[in-house]
Every structure is written in structure tokens, then in C-alpha cells.
Tab-separated table of N, CA and C and ligand atoms in Angstrom:
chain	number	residue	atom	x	y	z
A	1214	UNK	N	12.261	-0.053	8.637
A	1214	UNK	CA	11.760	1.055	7.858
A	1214	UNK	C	12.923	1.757	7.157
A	1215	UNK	N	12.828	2.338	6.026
A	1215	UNK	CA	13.623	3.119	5.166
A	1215	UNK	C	13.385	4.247	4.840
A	1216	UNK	N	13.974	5.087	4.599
A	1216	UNK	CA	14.222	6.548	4.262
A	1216	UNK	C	14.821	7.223	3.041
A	1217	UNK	N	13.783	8.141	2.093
A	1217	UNK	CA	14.725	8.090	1.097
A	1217	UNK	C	14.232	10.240	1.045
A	1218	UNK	N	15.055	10.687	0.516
A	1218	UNK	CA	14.499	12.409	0.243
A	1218	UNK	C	15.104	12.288	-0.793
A	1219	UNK	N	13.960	13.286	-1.712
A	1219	UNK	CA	14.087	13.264	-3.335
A	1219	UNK	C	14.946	14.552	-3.492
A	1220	UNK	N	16.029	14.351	-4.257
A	1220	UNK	CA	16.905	15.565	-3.970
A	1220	UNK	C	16.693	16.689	-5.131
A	1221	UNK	N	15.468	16.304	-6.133
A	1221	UNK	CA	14.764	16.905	-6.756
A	1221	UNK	C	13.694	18.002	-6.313
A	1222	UNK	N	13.036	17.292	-5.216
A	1222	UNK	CA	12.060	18.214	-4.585
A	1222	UNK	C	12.410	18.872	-3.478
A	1223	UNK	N	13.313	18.608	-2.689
A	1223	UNK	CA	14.095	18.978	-1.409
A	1223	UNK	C	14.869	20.323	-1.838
A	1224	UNK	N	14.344	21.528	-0.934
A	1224	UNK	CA	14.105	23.058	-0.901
A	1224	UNK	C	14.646	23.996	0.149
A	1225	UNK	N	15.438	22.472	1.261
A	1225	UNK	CA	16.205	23.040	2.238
A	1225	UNK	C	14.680	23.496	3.441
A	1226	UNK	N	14.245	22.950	3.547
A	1226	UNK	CA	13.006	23.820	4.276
A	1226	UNK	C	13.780	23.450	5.848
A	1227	UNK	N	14.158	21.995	6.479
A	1227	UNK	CA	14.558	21.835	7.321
A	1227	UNK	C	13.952	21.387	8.705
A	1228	UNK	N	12.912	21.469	8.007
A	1228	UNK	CA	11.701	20.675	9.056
A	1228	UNK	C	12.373	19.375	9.470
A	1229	UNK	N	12.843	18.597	8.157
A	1229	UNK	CA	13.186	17.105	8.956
A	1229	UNK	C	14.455	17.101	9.857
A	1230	UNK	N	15.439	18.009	9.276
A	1230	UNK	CA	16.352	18.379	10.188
A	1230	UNK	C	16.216	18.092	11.974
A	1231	UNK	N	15.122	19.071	12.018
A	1231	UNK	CA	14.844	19.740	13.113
A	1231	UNK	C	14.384	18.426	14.178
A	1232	UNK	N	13.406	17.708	13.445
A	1232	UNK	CA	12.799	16.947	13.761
A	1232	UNK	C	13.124	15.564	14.095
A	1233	UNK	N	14.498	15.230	13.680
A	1233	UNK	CA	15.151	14.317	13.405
A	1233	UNK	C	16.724	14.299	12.719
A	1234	UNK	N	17.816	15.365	14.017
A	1234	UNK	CA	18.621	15.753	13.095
A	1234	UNK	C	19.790	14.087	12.907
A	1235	UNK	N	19.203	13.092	14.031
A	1235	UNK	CA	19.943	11.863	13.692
A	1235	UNK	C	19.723	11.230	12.411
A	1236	UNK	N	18.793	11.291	11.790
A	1236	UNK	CA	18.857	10.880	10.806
A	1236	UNK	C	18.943	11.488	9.480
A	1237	UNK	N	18.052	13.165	9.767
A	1237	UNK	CA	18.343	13.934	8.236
A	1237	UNK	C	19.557	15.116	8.683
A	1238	UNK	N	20.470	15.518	8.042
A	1238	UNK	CA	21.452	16.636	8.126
A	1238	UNK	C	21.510	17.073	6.857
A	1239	UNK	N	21.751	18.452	6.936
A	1239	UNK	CA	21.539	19.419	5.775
A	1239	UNK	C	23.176	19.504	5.459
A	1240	UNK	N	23.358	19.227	4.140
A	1240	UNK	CA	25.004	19.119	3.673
A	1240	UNK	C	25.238	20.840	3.152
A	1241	UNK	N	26.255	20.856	2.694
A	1241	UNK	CA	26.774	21.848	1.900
A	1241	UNK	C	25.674	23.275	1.544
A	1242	UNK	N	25.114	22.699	0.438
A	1242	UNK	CA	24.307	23.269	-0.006
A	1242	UNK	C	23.004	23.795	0.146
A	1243	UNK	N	22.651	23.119	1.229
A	1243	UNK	CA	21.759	23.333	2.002
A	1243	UNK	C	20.396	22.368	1.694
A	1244	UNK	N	20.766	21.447	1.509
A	1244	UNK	CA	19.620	20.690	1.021
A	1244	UNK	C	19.631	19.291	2.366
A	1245	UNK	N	18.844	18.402	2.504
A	1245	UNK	CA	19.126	16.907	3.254
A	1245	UNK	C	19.644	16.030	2.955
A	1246	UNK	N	20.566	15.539	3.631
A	1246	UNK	CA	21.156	14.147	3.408
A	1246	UNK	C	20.630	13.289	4.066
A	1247	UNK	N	20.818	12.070	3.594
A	1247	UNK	CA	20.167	10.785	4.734
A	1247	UNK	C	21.518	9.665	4.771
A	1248	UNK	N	22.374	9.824	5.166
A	1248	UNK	CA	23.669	9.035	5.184
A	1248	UNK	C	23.156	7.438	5.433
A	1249	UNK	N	22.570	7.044	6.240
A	1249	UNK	CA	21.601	5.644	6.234
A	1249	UNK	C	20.090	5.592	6.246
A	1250	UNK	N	19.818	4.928	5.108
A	1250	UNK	CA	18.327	4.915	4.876
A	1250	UNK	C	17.836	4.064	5.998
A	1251	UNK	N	18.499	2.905	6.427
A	1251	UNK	CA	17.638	2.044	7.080
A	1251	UNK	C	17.909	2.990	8.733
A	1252	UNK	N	16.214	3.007	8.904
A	1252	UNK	CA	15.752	3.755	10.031
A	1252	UNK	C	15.937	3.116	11.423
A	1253	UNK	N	16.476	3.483	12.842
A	1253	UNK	CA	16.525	2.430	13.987
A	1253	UNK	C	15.446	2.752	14.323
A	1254	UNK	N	14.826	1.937	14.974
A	1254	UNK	CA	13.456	2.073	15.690
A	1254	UNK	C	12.924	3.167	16.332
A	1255	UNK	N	13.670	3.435	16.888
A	1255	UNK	CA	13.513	4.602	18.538
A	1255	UNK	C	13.564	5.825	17.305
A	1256	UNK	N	13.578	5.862	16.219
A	1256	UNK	CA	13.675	7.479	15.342
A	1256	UNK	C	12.391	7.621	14.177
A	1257	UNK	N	12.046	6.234	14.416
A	1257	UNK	CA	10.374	5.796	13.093
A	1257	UNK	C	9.969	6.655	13.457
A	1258	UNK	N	9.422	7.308	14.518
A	1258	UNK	CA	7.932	8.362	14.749
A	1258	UNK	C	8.222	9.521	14.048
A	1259	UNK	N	9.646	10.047	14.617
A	1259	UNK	CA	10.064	11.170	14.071
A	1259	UNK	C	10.140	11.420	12.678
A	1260	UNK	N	11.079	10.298	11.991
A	1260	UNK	CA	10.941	10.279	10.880
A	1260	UNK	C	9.562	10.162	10.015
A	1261	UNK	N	8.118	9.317	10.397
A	1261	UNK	CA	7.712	9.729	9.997
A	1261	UNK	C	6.728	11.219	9.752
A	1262	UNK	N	6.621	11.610	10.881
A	1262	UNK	CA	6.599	13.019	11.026
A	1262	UNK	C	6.825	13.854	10.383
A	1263	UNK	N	8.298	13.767	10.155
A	1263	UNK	CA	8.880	14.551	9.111
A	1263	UNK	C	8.589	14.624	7.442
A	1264	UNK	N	8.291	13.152	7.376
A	1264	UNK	CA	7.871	13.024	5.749
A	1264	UNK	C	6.202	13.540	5.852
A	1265	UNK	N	5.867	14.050	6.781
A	1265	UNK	CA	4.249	14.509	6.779
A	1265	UNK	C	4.359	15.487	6.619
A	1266	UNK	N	5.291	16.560	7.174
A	1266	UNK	CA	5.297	18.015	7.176
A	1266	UNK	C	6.080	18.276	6.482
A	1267	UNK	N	7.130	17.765	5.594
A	1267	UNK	CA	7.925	18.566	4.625
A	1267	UNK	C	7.275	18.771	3.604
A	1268	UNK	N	7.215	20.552	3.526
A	1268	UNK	CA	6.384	21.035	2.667
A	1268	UNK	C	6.525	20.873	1.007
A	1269	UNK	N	7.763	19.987	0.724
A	1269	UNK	CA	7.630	19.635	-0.754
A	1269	UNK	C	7.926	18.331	-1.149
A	1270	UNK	N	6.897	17.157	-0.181
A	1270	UNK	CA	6.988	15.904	-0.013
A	1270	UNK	C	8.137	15.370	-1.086
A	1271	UNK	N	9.006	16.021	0.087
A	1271	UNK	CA	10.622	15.205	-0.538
A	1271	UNK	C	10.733	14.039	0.047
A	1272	UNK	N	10.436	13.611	1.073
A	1272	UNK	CA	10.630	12.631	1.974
A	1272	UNK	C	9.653	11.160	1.651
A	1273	UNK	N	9.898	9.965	1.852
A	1273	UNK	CA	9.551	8.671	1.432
A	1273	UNK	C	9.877	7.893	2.130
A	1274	UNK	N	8.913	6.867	3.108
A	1274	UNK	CA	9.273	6.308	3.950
A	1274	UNK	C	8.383	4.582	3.427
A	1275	UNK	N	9.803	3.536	3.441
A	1275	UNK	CA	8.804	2.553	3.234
A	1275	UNK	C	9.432	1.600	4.042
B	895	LIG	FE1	14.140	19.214	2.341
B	895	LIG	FE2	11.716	18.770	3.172
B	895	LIG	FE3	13.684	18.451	4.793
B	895	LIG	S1	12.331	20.359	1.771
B	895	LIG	S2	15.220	19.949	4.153
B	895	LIG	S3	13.324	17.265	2.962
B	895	LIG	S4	11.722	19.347	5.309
């Protein structure tokens, strides 16, 4: 599975953070990074989770 946040729509909300700070971390500015898209197994649920509740479907999981 892969991971991508649109750094267009991404508002700093931090839900995925929270939810999954192994895979999303909030840089500088306060927005998400995803340093590796490709997802390890044991973090899929979370991650997708996260692309459910971020309130400005920044998040994309394929
Ligand atoms: Fe951004 Fe959504 Fe996460 S707005 S910080 S991708 S919860």
C-alpha cells in the first residue's frame, strides 16, 4: 500500500499525525510529510484511518 498527502489541501489539522506519527510527521511549517510512501503492513489500518478523518481529504491511499 502507498501513501500520498496533497500538500495543496493539507491544513496542518494533524489527525494523521496523531494517528500514525510513524508514518505522517508535521515538518516546519506545519503541514505533513510522508518521508516513505510505501506503507509496512502493521501501519495500513492506521493509515487508512487517517485518510478517512482528515478533514480536507489530503490523504490518498492506493
Ligand atoms: Fe494535513 Fe489532514 Fe493530516 S489536513 S496534517 S493531512 S489530518
Amino acid at each position: 500500500m502507498k501513501v500520498a498527502v496533497d500538500d495543496d489541501r493539507c491544513r496542518g489539522h494533524g489527525i494523521c499525525c496523531a494517528l500514525c506519527p510513524e508514518v505522517f510527521t508535521l515538518n516546519d511549517d506545519g503541514y505533513t510529510t510522508v518521508e516513505d510512501p510505501e506503507v509496512p503492513a502493521e501501519h495500513e489500518e492506521a493509515v487508512r484511518a487517517a485518510a478517512d478523518q482528515c478533514p480536507e481529504r489530503a490523504i490518498t491511499v492506493t
